XYZ file of C-alpha atoms in Angstrom:
456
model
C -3.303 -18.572 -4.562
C -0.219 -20.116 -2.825
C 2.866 -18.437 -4.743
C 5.547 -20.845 -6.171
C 8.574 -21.264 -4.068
C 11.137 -20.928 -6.842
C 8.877 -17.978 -7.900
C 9.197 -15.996 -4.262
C 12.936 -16.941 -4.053
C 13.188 -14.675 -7.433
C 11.189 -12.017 -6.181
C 13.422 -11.964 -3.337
C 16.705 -12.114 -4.982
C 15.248 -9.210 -7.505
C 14.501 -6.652 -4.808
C 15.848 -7.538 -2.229
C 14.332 -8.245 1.636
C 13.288 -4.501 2.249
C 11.435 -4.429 -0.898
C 9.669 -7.896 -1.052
C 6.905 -9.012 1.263
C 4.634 -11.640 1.769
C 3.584 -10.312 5.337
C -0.073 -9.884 6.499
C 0.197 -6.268 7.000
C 1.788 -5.373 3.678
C -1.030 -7.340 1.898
C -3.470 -5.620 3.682
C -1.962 -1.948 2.967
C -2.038 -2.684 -0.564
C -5.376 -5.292 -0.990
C -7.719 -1.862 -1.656
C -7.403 1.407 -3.212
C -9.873 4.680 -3.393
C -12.943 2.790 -4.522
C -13.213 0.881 -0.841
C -13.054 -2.755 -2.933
C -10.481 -5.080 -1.820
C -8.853 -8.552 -2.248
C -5.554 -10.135 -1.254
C -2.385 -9.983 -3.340
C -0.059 -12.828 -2.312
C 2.874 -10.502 -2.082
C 4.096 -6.999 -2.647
C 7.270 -5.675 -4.503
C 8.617 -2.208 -4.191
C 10.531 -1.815 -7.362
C 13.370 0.832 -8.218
C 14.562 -0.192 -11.705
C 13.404 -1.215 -15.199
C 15.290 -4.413 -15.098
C 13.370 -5.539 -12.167
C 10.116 -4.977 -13.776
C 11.483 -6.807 -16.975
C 12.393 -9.736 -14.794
C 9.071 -9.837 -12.397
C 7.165 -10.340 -15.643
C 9.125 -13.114 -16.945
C 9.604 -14.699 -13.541
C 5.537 -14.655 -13.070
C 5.151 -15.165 -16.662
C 6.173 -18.097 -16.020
C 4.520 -19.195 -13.452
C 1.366 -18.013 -14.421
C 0.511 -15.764 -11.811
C -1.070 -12.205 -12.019
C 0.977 -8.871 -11.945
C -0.699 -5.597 -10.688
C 0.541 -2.405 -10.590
C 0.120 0.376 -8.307
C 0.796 3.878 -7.914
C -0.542 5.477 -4.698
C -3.931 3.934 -5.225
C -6.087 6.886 -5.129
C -8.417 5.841 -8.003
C -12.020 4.940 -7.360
C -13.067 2.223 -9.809
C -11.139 -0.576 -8.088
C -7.717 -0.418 -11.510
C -5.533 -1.657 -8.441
C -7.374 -4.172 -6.812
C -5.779 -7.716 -7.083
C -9.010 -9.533 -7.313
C -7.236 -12.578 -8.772
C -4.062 -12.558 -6.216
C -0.597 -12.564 -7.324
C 1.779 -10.145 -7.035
C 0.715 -5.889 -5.889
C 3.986 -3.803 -7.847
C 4.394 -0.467 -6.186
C 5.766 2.144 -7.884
C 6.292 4.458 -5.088
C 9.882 4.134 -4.233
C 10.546 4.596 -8.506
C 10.089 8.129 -7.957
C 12.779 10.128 -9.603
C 12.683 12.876 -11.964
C 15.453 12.203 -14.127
C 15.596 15.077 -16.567
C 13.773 18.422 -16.698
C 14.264 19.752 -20.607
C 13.022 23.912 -20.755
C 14.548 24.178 -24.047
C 12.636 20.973 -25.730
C 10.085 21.529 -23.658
C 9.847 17.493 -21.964
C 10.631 16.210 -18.654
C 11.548 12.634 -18.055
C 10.296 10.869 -14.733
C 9.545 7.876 -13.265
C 6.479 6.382 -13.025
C 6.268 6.785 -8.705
C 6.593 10.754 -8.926
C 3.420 12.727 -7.389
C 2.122 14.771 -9.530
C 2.739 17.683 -6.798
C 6.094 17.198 -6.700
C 6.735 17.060 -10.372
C 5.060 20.793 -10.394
C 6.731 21.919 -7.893
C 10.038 20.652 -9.926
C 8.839 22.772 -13.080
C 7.472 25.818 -11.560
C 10.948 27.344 -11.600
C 11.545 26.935 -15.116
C 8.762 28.536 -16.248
C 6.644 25.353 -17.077
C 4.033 22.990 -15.695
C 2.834 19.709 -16.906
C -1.294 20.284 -17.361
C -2.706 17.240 -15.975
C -3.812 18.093 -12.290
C -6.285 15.509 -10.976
C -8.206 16.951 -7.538
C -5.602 13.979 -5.706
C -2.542 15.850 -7.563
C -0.535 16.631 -4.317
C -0.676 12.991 -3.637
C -1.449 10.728 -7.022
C 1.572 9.605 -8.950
C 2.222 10.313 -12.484
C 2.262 6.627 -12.802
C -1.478 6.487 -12.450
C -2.439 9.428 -14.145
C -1.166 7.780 -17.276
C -3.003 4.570 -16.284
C -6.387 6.212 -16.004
C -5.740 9.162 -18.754
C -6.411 10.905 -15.122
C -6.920 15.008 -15.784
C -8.684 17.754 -14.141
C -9.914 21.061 -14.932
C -7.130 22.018 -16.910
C -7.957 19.498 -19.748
C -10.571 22.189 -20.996
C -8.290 23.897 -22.298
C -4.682 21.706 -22.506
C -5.800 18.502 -22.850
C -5.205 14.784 -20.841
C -2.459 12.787 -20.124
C -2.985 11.616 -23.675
C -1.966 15.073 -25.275
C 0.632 16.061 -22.870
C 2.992 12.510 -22.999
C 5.644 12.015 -25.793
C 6.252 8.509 -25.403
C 7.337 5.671 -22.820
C 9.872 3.104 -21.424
C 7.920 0.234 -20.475
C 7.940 -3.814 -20.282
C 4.855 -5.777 -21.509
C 3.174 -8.420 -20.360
C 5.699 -10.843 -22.085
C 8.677 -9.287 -20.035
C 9.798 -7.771 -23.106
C 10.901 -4.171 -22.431
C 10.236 -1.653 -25.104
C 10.286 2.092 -25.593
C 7.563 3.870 -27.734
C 6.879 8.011 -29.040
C 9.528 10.118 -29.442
C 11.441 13.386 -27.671
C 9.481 15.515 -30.347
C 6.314 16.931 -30.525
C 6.016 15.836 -34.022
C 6.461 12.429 -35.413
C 5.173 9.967 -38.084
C 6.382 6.690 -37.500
C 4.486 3.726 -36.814
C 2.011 2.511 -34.572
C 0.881 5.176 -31.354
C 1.935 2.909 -28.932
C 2.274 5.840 -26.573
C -1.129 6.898 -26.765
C -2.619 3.230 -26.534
C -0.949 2.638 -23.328
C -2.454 5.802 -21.722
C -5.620 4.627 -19.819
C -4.914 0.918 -20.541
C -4.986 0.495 -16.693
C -1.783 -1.949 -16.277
C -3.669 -4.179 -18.874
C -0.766 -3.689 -21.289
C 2.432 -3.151 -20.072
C 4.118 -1.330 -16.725
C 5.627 1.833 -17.631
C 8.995 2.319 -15.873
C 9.919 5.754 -17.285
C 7.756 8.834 -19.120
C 8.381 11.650 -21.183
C 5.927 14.086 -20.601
C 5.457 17.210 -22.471
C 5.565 20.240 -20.848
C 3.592 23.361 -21.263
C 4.906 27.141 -20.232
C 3.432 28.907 -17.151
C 0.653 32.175 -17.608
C 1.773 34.728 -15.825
C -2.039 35.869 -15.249
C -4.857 34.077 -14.204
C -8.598 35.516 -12.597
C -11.222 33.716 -11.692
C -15.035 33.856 -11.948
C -18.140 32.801 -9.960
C -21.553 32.651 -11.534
C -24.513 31.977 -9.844
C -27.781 30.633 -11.678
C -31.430 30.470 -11.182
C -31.309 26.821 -11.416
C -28.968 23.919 -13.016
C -30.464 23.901 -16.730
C -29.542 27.955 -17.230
C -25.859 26.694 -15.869
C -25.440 24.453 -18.739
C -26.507 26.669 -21.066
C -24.187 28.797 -20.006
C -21.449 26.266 -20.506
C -22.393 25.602 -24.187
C -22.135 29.358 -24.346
C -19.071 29.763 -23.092
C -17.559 26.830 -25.011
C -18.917 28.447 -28.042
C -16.986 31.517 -27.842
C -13.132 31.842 -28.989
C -11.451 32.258 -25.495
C -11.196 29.040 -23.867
C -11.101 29.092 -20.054
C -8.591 27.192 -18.562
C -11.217 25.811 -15.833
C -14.765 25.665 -15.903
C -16.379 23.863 -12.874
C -19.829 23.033 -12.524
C -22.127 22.438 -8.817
C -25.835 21.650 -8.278
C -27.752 23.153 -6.246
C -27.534 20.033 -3.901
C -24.000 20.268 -3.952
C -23.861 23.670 -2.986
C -26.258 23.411 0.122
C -23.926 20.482 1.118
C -20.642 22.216 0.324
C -22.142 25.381 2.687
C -23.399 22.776 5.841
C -19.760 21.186 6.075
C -17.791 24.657 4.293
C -19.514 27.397 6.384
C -20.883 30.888 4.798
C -18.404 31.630 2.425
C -20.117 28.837 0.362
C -23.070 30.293 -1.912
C -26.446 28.876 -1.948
C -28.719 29.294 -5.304
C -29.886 26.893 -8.651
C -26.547 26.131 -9.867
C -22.724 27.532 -9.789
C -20.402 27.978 -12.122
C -16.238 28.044 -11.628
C -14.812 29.985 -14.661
C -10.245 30.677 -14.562
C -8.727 32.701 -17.647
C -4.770 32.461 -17.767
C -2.403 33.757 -20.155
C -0.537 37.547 -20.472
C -1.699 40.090 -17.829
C -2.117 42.134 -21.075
C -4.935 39.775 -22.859
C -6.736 39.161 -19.704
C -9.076 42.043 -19.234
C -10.717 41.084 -22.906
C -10.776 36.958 -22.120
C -12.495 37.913 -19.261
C -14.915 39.938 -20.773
C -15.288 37.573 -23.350
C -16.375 35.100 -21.376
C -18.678 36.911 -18.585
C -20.179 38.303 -21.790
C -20.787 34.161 -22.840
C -21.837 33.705 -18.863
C -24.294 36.570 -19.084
C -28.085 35.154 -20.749
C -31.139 33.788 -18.936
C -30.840 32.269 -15.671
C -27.730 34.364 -14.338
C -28.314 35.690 -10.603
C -24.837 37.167 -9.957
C -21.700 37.226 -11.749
C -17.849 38.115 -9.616
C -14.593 38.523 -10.511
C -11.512 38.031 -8.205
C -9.452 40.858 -7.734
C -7.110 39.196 -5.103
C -5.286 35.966 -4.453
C -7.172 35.710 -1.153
C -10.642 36.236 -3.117
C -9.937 33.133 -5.415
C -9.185 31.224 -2.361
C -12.470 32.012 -1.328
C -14.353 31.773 -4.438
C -13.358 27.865 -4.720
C -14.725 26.945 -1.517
C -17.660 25.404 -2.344
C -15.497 23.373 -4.369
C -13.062 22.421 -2.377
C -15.789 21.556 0.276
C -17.618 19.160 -2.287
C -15.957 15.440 -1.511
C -15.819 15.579 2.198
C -19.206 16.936 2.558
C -20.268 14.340 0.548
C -18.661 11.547 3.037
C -20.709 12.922 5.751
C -23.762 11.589 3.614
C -22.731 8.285 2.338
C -19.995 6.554 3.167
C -20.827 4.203 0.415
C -21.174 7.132 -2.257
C -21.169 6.163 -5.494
C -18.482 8.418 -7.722
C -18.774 8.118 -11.803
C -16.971 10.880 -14.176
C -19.287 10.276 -17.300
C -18.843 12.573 -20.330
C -20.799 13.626 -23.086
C -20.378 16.430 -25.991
C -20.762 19.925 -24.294
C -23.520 20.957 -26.158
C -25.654 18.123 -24.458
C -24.941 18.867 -21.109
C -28.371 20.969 -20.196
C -29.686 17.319 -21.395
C -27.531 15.451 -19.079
C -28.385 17.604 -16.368
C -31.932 17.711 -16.465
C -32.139 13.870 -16.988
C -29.838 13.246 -14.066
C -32.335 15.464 -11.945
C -35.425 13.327 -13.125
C -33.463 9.850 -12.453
C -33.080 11.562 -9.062
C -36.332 11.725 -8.873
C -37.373 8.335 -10.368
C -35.623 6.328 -8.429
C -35.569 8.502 -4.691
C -31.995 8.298 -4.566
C -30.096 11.591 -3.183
C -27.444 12.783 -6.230
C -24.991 15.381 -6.599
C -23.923 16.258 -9.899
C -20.454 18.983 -10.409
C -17.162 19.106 -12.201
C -15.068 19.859 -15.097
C -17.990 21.187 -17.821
C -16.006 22.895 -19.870
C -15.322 18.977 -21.105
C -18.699 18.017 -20.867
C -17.190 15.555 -18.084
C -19.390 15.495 -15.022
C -18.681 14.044 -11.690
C -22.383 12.417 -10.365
C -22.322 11.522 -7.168
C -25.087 9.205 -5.955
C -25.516 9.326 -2.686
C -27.135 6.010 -0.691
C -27.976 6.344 3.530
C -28.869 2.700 3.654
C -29.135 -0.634 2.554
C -32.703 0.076 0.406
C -31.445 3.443 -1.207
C -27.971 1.506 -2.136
C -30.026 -1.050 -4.189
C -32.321 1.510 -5.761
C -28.894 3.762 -6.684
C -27.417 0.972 -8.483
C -30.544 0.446 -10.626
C -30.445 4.558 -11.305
C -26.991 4.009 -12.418
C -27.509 1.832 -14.877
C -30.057 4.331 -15.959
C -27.811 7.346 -15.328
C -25.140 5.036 -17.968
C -27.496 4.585 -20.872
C -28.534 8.453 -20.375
C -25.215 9.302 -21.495
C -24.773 7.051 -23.783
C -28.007 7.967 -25.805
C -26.630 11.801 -25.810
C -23.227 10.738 -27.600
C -21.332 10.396 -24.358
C -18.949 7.809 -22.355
C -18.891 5.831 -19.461
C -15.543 7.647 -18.190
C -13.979 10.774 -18.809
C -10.750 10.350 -16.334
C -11.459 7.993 -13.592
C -11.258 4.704 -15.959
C -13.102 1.535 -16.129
C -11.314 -0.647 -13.574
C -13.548 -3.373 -12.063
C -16.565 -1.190 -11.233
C -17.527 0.058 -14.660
C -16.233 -3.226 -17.034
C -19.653 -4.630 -16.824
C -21.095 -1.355 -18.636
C -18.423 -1.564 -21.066
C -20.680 -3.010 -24.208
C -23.132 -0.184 -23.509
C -20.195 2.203 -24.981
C -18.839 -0.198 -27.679
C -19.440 -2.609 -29.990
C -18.939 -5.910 -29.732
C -16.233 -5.849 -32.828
C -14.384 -3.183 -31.291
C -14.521 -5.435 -27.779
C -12.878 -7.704 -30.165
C -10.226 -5.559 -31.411
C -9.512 -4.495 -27.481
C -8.797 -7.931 -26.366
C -6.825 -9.254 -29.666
C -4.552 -5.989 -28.909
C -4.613 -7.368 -25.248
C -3.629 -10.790 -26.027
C -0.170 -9.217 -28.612
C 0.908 -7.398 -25.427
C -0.170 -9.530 -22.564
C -0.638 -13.354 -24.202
C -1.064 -15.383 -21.008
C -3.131 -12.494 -19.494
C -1.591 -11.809 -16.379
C -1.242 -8.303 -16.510
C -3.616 -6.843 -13.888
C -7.075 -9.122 -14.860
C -10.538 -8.557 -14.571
C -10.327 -5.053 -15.209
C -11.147 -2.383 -18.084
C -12.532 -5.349 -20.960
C -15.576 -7.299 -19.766
């Protein structure tokens, strides 16, 4: 797509030459994100200010042409790829906090702020903001709203989606609107707030967020337990789940995981069946009982060895294998194929087990770990070469319906973007398809707003 003149002499005027470019290299640096897909925009805008967003939309509105935004593209289902041209908005250089609130308990930021940065900015009031994606010392806020992007804290404090108040943001008709409220209570009208959380840019850009904040634990230990073999791990997780203290973080890893996390980690990684990753916060008071509530939960059949950190240096260790997982995993496949599926927590030794017999099925090399306390596991599949990458794709259309048969999802924080839409009517009807895409059209009638993503 060849971009109007009188349309790039208005992007220019908006932001200015430093912040508007139409150069090979820029496209380049911003055609791809995470998930290794990629396609030309025709330019790239670095914006700074609400107004300009308001007047990009109406300016390519207009014309007709595609808007996508982009945070620090560090998702892997390809939300930020421009696979229809147009125009790549970054949100990077929007990256101000603008008001931290202790007292109400909400911070205000823009939508370019890491989400490292913005805990670093809270730590010395006492606070934090729970969301804390594995990318968090280099993913913006921005598209942690987009993809309803969480981490292991969501256990026990919830998603984007139950940690945002409400949002400054301009829709796809260059109308700019604000939606929620500065409290953590209110009744009035339509949850605009939550919709827009993991609507991937399909909706509207959000320029500004108020995000509710959450006060720091003092305390926090951690626990390793090793299993016998990946079914008594996810019993253990329905266990644990089933118990009143809720662990702030509960991590699970394969055996294959753990045998890769120990050839690219070194010793300190353990091999055996299955592992999991159990944290406790809160009052150093109440810790000794959550954490013998919940090694008591850990304890049953299956359990090889159970330890508890008594040192900062210990907890360090203890997350090795984890922190080992995703490069290890590059040394394998380059190609990997990452999903996040979900199902209800009591249906994860299913999950498991199936995912170890589609392994099987299909000869294709999978490693299944992540955040179980949510039911919400990260599986891997693994392709060496051109034959194993077609069989993986048929397994994951396998893998899909698996999940979907035990009351699960396709995604539990990485989104839909272009790599999952075509497995969207496996999750959901075709009348609520219908309802998606009329609510679609009332924000974004000329659909321009980042297409060919999220709604098949």
């Amino acid at each position: 797509m060849k971009l109007p003149v009188a349309l790039l002499e208005t992007l220019h005027t908006t932001f200015g030459p430093n912040a508007c470019s139409t150069a090979d290299a820029e496209r380049l640096a911003y055609a791809y994100d995470n998930s290794r897909r990629n396609a030309l925009p025709d330019a790239v805008v670095f914006a700074r200010t609400h107004e300009q967003i308001e007047k990009l939309m109406q300016a390519c509105r207009e014309h007709h042409v595609p808007v996508i935004a982009r945070g620090r593209g560090t998702n892997t289902t390809g939300a930020t790829v421009p696979v229809d041209g147009g125009v790549v908005v970054s949100f990077e250089r929007m990256n101000r906090i603008l008001r931290i609130d202790p007292d109400n308990r909400f911070a205000i930021v823009e939508p370019g702020v890491l989400n490292g940065d913005l805990q670093r900015a809270l730590a010395p009031h006492g606070f934090f903001w729970p969301p804390d994606p594995t990318s968090s010392p280099w993913c913006s806020i921005g598209g942690n709203l987009a993809c309803n992007s969480a981490g292991p804290r969501t256990v026990k404090y919830g998603s984007p989606r139950e940690n945002t108040l409400g949002f400054r943001a301009v829709a796809g008709t260059g109308e700019g609107f604000r939606c929620g409220t500065y409290t953590s209570k209110g009744a009035t009208g339509y949850d605009f707030t939550r919709l827009l959380i993991g609507s991937e840019g399909t909706l509207a850009l959000i320029t500004e967020a108020t995000l509710k904040l959450t006060p720091k634990p003092s305390g926090l230990r951690t626990l390793r337990a090793m299993y016998r073999d990946v079914s008594s791990a996810a019993h253990a997780v329905a266990r644990i789940m089933a118990q009143p203290v809720t662990p702030c973080a509960l991590e699970f890893i394969d055996d294959v995981a753990l045998k890769l996390a120990r050839d690219h980690g070194g010793d300190s990684v353990p091999l055996g069946g299955a592992m999991l990753m159990i944290e406790v916060d809160g009052e150093p008071e109440t810790l000794p009982s959550a954490v013998e509530a919940v090694s008591r939960a850990a304890r049953g059949d299956g359990l090889e060895a159970l330890h508890v950190a008594q040192t900062a240096e210990e907890t360090q260790a203890l997350w090795s294998a984890r922190k080992a997982l995703s490069p290890a995993q590059r040394t394998i496949s380059p190609n990997k194929i990452n999903e996040d599926v979900v199902v209800p927590v009591s249906h994860l030794p299913e999950l498991v087990n199936g995912i170890r017999q589609l392994s099987q099925k299909h000869d294709v090399l999978i490693v299944t770990f992540g955040h179980a306390g949510n039911g919400n596991l990260h599986v891997n599949l693994l392709p060496r070469d051109d034959a194993e990458r077609e069989r993986a794709h048929a397994c994951l259309t396998e893998v899909f319906a698996l999940v979907i048969s035990l009351q699960g999802t396709l995604s539990g924080e990485h989104g839909i973007g272009l790599v999952k839409r075509e497995f969207m009517p496996l999750a959901l009807p075709p009348s609520t398809l219908g309802l998606m895409r009329s609510v679609k059209a009332a924000f974004d009638p000329d659909g321009i707003l980042n297409p060919g993503k999220l709604l098949p």
